[in-house]
Tab-separated table of N, CA and C in Angstrom:
chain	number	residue	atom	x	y	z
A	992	UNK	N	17.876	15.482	-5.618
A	992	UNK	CA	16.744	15.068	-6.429
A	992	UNK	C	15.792	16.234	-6.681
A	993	UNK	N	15.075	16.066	-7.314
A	993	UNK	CA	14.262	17.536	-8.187
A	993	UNK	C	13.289	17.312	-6.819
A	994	UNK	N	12.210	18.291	-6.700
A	994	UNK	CA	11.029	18.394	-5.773
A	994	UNK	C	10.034	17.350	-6.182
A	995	UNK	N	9.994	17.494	-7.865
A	995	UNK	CA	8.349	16.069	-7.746
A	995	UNK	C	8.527	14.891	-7.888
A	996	UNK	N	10.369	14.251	-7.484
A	996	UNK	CA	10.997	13.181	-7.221
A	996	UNK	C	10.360	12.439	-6.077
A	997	UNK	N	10.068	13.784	-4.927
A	997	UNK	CA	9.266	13.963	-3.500
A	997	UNK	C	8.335	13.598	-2.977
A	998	UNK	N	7.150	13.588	-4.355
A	998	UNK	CA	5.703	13.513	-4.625
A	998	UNK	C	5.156	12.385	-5.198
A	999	UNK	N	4.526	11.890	-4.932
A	999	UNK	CA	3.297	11.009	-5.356
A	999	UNK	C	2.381	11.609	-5.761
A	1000	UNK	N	1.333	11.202	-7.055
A	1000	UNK	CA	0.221	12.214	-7.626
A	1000	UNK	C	-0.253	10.855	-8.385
A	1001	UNK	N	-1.850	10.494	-7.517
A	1001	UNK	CA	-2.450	10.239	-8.216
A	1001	UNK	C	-3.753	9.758	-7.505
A	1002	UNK	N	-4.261	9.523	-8.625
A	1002	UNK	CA	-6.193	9.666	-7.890
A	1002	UNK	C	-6.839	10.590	-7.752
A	1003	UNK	N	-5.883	11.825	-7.821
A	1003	UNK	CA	-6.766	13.213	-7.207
A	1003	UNK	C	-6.530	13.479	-6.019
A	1004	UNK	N	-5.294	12.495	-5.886
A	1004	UNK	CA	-4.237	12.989	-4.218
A	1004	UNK	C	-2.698	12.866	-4.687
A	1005	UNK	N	-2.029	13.330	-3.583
A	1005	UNK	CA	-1.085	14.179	-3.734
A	1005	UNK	C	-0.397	14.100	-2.594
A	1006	UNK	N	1.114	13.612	-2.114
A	1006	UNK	CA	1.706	13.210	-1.020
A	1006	UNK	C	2.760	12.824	-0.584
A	1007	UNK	N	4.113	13.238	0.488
A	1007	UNK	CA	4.967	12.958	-0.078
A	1007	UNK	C	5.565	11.781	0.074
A	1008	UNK	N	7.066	11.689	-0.869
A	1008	UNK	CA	7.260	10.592	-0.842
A	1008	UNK	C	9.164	10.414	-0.837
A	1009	UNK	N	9.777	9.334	-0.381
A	1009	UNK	CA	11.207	9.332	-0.633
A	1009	UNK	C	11.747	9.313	-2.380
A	1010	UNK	N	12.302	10.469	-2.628
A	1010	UNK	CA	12.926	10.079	-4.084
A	1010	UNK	C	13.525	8.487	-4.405
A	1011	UNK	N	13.858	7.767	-3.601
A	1011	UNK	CA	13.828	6.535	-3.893
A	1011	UNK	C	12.904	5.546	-4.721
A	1012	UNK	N	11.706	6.105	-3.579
A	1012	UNK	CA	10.512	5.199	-4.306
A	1012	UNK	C	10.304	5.410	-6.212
A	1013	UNK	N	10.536	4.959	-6.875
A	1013	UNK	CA	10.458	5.031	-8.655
A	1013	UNK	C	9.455	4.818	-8.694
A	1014	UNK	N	8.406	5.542	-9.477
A	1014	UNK	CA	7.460	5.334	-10.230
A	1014	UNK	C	7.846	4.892	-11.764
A	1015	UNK	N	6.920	3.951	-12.143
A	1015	UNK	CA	6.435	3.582	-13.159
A	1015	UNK	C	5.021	2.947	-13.875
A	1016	UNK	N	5.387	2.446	-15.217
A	1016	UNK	CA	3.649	2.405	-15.232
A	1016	UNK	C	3.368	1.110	-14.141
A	1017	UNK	N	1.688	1.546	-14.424
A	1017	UNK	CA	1.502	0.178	-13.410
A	1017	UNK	C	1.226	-1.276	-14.592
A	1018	UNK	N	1.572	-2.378	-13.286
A	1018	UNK	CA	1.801	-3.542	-14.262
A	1018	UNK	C	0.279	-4.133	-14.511
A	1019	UNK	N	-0.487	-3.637	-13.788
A	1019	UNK	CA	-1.836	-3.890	-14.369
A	1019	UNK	C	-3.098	-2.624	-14.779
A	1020	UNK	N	-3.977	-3.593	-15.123
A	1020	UNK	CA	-5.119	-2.247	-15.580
A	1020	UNK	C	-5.460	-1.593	-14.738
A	1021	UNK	N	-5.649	-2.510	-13.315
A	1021	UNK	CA	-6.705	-1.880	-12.467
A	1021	UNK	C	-5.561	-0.670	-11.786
A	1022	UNK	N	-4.592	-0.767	-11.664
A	1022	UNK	CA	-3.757	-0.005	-10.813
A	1022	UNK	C	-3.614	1.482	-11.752
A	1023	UNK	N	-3.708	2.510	-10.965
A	1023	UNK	CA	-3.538	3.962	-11.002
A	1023	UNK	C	-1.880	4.185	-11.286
A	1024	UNK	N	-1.041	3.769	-10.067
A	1024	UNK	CA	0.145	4.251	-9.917
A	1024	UNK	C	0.613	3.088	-9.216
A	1025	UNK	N	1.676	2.600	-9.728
A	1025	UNK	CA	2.812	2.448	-9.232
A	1025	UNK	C	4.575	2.713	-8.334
A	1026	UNK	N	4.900	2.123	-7.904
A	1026	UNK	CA	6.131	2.492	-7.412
A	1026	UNK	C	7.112	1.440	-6.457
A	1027	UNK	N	8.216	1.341	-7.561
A	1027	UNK	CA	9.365	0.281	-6.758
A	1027	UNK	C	9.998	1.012	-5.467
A	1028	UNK	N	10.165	-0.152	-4.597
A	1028	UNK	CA	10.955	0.200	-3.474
A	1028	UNK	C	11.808	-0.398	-3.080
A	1029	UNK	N	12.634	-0.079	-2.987
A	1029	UNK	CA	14.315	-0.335	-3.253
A	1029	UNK	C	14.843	-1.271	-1.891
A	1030	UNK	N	15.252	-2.396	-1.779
A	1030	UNK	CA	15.238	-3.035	-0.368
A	1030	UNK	C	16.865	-2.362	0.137
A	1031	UNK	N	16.909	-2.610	1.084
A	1031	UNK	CA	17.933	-2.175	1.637
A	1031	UNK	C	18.952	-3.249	2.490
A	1032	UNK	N	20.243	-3.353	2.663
A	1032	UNK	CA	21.166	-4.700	3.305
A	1032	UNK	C	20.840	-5.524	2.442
A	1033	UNK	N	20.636	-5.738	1.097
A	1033	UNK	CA	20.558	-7.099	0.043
A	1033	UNK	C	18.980	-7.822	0.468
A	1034	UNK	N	18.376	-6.801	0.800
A	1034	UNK	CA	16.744	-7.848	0.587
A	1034	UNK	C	16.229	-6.924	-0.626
A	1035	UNK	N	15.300	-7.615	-0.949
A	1035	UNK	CA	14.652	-7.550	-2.423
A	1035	UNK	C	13.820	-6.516	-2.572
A	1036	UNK	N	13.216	-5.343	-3.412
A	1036	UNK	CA	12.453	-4.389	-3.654
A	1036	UNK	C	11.177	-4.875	-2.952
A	1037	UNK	N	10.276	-3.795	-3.206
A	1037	UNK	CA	9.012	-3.842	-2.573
A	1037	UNK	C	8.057	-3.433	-3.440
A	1038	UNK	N	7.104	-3.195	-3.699
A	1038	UNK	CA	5.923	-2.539	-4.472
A	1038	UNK	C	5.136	-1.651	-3.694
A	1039	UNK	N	4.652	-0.462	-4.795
A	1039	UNK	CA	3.493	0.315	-3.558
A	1039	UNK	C	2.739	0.201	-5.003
A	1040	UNK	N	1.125	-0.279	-4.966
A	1040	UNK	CA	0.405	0.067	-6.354
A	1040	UNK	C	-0.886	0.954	-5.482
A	1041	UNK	N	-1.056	2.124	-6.576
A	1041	UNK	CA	-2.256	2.659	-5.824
A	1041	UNK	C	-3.530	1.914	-7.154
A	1042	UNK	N	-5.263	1.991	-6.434
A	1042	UNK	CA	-5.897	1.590	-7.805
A	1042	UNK	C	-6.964	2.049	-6.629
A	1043	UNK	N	-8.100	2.263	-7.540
A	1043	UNK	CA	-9.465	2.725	-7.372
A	1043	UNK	C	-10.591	1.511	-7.456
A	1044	UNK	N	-11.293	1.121	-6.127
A	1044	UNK	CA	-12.290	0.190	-6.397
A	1044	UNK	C	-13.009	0.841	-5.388
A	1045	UNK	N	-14.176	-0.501	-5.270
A	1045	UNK	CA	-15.606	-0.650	-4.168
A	1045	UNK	C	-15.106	-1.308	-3.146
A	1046	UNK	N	-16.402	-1.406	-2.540
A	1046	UNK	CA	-16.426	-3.058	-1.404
A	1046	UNK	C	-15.952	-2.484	-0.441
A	1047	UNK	N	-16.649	-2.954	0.467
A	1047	UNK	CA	-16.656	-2.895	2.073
A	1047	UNK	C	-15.475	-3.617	2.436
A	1048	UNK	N	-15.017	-2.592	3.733
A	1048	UNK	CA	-13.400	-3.141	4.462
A	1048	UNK	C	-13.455	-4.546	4.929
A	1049	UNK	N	-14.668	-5.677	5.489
A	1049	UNK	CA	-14.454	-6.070	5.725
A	1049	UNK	C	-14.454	-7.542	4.595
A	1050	UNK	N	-14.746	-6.907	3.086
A	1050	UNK	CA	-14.728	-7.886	2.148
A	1050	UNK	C	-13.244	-7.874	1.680
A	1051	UNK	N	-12.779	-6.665	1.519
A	1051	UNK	CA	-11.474	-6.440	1.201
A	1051	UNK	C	-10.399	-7.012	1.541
A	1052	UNK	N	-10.772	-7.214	3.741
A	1052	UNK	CA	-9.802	-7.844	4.224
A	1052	UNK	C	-9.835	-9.532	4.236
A	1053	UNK	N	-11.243	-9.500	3.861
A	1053	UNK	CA	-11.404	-10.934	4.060
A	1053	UNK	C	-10.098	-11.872	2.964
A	1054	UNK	N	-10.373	-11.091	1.659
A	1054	UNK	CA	-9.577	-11.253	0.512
A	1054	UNK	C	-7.937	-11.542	0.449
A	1055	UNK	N	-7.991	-10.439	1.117
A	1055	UNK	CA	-6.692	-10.039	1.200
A	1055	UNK	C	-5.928	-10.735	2.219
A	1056	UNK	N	-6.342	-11.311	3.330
A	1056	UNK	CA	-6.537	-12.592	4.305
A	1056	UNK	C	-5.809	-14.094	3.985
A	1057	UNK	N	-6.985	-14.265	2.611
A	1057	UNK	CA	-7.052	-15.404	2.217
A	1057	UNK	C	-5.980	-15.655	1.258
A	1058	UNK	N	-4.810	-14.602	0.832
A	1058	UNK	CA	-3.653	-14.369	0.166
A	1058	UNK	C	-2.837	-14.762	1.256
A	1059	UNK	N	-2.998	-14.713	2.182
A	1059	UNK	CA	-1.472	-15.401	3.645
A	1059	UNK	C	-1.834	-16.057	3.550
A	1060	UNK	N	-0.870	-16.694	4.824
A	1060	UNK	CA	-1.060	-18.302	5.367
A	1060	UNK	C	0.638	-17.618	6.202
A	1061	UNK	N	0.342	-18.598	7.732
A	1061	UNK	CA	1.327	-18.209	8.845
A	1061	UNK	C	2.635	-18.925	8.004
A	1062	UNK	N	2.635	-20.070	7.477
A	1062	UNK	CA	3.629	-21.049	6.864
A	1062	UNK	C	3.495	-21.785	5.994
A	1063	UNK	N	4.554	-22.496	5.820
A	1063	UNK	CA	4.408	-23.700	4.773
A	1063	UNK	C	3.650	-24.588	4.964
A	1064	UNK	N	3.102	-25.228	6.566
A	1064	UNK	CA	1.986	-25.860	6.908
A	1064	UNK	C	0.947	-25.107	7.234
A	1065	UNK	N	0.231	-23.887	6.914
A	1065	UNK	CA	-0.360	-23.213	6.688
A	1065	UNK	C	-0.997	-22.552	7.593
A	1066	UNK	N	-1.974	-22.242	8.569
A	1066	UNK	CA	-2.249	-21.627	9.629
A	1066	UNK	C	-2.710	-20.101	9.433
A	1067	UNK	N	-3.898	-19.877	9.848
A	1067	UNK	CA	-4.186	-18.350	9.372
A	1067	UNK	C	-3.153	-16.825	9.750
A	1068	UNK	N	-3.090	-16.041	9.136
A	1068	UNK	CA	-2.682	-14.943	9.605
A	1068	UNK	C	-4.285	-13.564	10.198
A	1069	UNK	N	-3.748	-13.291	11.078
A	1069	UNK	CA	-4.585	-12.314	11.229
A	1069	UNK	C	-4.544	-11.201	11.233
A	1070	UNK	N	-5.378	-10.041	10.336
A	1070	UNK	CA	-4.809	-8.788	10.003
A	1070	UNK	C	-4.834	-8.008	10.812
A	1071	UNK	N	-4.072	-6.750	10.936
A	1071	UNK	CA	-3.970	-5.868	12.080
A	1071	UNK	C	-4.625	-4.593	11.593
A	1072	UNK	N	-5.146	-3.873	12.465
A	1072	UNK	CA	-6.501	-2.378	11.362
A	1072	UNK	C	-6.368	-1.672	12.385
A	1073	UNK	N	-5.962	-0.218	11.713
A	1073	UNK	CA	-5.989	0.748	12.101
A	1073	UNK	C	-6.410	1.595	11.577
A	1074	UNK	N	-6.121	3.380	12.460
A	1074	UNK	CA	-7.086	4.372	11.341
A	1074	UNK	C	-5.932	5.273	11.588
A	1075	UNK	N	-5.734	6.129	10.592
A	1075	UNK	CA	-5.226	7.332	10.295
A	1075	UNK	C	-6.206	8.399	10.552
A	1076	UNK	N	-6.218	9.833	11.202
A	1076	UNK	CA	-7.232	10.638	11.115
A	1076	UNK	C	-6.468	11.797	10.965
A	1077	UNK	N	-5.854	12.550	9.275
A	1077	UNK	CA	-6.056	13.616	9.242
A	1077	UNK	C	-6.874	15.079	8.504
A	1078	UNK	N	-6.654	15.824	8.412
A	1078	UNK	CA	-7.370	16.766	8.435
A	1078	UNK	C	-8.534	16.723	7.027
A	1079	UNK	N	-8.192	16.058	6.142
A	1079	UNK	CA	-8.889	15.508	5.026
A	1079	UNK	C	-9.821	14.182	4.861
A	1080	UNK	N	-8.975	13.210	5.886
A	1080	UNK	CA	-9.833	12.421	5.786
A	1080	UNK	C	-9.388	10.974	6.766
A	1081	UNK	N	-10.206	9.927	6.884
A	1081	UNK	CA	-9.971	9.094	8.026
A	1081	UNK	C	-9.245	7.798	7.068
A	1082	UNK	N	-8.169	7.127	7.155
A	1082	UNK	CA	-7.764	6.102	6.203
A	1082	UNK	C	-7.265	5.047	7.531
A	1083	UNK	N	-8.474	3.954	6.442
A	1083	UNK	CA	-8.062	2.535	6.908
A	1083	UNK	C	-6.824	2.156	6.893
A	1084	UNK	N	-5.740	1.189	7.722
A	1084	UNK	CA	-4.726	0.853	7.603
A	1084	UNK	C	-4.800	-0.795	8.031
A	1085	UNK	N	-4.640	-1.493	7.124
A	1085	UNK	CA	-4.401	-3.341	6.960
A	1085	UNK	C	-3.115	-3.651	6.749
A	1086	UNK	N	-2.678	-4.393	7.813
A	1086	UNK	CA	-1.012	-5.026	8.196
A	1086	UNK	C	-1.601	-6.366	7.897
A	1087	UNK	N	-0.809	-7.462	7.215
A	1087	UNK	CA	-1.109	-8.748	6.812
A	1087	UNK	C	0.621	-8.790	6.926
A	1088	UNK	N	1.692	-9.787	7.849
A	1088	UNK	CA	2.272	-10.342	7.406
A	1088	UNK	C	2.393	-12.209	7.722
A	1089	UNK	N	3.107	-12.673	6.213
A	1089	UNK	CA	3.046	-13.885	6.560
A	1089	UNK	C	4.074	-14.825	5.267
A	1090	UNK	N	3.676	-15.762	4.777
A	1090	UNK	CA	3.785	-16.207	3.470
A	1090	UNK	C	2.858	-15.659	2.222
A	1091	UNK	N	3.071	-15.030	1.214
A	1091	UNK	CA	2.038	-13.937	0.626
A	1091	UNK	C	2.078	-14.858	-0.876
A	1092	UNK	N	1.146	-15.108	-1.745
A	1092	UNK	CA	0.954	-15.603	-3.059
A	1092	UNK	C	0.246	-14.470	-3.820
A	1093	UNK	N	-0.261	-13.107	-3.238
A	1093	UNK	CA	-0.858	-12.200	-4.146
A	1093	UNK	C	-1.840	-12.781	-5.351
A	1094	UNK	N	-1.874	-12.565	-6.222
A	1094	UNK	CA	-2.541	-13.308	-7.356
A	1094	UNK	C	-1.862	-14.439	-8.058
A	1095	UNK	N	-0.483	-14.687	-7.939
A	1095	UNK	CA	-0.131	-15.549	-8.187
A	1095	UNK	C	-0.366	-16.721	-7.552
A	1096	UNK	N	0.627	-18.169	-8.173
A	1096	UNK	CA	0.719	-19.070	-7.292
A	1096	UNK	C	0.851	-19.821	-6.485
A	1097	UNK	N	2.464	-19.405	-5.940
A	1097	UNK	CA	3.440	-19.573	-4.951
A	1097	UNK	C	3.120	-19.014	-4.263
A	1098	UNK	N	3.524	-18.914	-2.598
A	1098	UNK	CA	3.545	-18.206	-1.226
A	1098	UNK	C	5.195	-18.364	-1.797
A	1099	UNK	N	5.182	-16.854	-1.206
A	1099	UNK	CA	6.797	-16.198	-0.835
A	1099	UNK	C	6.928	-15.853	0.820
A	1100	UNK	N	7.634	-16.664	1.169
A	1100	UNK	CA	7.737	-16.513	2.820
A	1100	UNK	C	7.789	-15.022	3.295
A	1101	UNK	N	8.198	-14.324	4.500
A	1101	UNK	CA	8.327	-13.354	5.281
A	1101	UNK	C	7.685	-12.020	4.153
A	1102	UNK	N	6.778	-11.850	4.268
A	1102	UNK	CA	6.176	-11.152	3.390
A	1102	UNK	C	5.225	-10.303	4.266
A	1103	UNK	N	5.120	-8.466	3.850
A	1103	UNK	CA	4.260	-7.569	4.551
A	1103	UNK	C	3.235	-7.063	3.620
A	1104	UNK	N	2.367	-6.741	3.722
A	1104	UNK	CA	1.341	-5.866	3.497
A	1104	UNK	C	0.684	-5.098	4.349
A	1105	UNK	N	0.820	-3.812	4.094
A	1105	UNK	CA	0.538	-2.513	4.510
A	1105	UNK	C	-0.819	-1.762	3.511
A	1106	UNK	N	-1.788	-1.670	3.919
A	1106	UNK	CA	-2.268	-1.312	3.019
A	1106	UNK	C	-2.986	0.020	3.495
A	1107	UNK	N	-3.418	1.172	2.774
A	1107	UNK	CA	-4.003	2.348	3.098
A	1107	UNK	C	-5.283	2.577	2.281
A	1108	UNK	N	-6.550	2.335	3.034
A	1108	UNK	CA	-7.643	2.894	1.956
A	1108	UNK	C	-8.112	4.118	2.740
A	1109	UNK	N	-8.201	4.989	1.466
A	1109	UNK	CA	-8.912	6.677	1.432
A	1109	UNK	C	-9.932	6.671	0.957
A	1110	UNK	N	-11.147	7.091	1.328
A	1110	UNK	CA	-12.020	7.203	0.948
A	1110	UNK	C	-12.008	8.266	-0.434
A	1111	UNK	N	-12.607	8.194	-1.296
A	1111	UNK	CA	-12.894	9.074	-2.643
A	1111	UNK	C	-14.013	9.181	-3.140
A	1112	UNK	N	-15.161	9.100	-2.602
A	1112	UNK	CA	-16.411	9.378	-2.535
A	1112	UNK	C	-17.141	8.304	-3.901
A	1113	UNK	N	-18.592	8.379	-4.097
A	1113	UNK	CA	-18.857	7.709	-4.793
A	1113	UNK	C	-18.845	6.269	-4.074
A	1114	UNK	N	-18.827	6.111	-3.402
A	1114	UNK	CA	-19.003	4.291	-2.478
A	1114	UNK	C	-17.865	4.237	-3.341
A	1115	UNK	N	-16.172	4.570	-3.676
A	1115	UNK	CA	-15.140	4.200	-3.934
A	1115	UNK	C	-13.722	4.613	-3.188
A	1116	UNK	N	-12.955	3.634	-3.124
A	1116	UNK	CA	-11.804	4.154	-2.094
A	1116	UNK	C	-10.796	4.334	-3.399
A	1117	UNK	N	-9.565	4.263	-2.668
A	1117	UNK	CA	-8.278	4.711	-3.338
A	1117	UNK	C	-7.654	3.769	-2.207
A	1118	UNK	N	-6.986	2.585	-2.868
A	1118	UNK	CA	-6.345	1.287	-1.867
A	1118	UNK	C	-4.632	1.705	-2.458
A	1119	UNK	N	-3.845	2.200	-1.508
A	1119	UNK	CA	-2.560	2.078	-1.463
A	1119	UNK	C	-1.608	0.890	-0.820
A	1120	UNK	N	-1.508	0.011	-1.831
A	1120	UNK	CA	-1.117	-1.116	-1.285
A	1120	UNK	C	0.655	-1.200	-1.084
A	1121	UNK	N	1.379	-1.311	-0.297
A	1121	UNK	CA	2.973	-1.848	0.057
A	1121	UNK	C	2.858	-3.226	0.262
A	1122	UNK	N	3.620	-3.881	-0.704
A	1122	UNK	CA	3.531	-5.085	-0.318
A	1122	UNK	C	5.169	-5.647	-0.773
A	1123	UNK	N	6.100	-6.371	0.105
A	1123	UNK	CA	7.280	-6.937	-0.682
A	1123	UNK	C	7.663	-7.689	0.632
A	1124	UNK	N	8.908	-8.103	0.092
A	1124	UNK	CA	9.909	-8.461	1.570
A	1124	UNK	C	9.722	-7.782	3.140
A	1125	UNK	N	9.426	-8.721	4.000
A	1125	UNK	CA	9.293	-8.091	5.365
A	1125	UNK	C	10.323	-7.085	5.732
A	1126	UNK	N	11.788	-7.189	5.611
A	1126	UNK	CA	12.590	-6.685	5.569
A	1126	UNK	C	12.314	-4.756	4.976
A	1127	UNK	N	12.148	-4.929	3.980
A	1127	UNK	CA	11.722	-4.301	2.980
A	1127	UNK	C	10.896	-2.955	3.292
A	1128	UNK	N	9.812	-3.632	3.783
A	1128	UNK	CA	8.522	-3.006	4.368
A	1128	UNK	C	8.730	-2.281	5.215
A	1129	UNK	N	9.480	-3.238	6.400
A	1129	UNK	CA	9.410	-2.432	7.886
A	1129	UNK	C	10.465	-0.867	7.266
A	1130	UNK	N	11.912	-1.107	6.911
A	1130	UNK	CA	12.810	0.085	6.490
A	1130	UNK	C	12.109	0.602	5.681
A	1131	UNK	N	11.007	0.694	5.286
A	1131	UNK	CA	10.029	2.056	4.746
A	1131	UNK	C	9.443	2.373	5.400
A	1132	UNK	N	8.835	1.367	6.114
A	1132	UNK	CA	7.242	1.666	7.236
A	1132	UNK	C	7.169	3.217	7.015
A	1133	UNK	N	7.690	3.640	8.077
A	1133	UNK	CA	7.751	5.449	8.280
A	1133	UNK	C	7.285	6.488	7.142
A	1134	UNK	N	8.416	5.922	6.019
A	1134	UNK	CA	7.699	7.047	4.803
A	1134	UNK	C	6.855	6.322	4.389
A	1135	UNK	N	5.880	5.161	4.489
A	1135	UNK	CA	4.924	4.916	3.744
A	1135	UNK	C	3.579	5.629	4.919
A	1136	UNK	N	4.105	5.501	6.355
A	1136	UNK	CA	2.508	6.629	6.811
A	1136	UNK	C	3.123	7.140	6.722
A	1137	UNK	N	4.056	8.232	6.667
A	1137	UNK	CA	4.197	9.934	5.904
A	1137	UNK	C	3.355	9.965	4.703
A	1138	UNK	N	3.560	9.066	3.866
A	1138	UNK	CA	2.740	9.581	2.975
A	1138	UNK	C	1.102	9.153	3.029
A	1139	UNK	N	1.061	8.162	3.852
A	1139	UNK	CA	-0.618	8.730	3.766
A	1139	UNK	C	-1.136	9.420	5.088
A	1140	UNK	N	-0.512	10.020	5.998
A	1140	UNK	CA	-0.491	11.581	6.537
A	1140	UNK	C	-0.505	12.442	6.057
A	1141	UNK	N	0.190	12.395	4.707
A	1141	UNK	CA	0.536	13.700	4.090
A	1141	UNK	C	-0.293	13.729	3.366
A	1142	UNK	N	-1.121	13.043	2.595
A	1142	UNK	CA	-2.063	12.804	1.576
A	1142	UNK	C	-2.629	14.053	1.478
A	1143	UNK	N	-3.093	14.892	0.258
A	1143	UNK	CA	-4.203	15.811	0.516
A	1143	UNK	C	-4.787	15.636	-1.196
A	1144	UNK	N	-5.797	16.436	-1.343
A	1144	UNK	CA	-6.644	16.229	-2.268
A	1144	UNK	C	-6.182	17.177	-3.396
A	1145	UNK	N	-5.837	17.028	-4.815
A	1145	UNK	CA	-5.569	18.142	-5.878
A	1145	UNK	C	-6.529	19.111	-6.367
A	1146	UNK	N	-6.756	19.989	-6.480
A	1146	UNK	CA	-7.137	20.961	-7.021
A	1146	UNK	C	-8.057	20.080	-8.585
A	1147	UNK	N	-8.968	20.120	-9.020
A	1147	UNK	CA	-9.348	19.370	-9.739
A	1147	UNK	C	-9.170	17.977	-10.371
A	1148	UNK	N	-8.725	16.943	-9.194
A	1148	UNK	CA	-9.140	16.043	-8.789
A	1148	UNK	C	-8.139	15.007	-9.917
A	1149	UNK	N	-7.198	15.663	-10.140
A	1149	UNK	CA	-5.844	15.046	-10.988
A	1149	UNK	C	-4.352	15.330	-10.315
C-alpha cells in the first residue's frame, strides 16, 4: 500500500492508520472525516467519523449514554473513561458497549463505541468516534489507540 494509505489527516491532525481503514466522504455535515472498517471472520464493518464540536465531557457522555441500553429489556450501560497522555496532548477515551441506536431508530445488539476527544483549542474538541460490531471494534482496538497515540498536530493546521 502507498505511505498516505497509512495516514489519517484531518482537523489539523495527522496519525497513523491501517491501510485497511478506507476513507471516504463523510455521510454527514457535521463529520470532518470518515473511515470504513472492514470486520473480520464474517462480522460486519465498523465506522470511525472524526467531527469538530463543543460541550463538556460530561454532556457528551451523558448523550452518548442515552444511545445504549444493556438489552432488549433495557437496563443502563455504563461508560468506561480514560485518558491518553501524549506528548501533544491529553485525550479523553469513552468505551460504551451495549445495544447501540446512534441517531437512528433501532438498537443493534453487541455494539462498541470507542470514542477519542482531543482537545483543539477554542472551547472545541476533535471527537474520533469507532463505533460498529463488538466483534469489529475489539480486532481494531489496538490500531484505533495507535492512532490516537500517534496523533500529532499539522503544520498549518490542515
Amino acid at each position: 500500500p502507498r505511505e498516505d494509505a497509512k495516514v489519517a489527516s484531518f482537523a489539523g491532525l495527522r496519525g497513523p492508520k491501517p491501510a485497511t481503514w478506507m476513507s471516504h466522504p463523510p455521510a454527514t455535515q457535521f463529520a470532518v472525516a470518515e473511515f470504513a472498517v472492514p470486520g473480520r471472520d464474517g462480522a460486519d464493518q465498523a465506522r470511525i467519523v472524526a467531527s469538530i464540536a463543543g460541550g463538556a465531557l460530561e454532556a457528551n457522555v451523558a448523550r452518548w449514554k442515552g444511545q445504549f441500553r444493556a438489552n432488549a429489556d433495557g437496563g443502563t450501560v455504563e461508560p468506561v473513561l480514560s485518558k491518553i497522555e501524549t506528548a501533544e496532548f491529553t485525550i479523553d477515551v469513552v468505551e460504551l458497549t451495549g445495544e447501540y441506536r446512534g441517531m437512528g431508530a433501532g438498537f443493534a445488539p453487541d455494539q462498541t463505541m470507542l470514542t477519542g476527544i482531543v482537545p483543539a483549542g477554542n472551547n472545541q474538541q476533535v471527537f474520533i468516534k469507532f463505533t460498529g460490531p463488538s466483534k469489529t471494534v475489539e480486532a481494531n482496538r489496538e490500531a484505533f489507540m495507535e492512532l490516537l497515540r500517534g496523533l500529532k498536530r499539522v503544520e498549518g493546521g490542515k
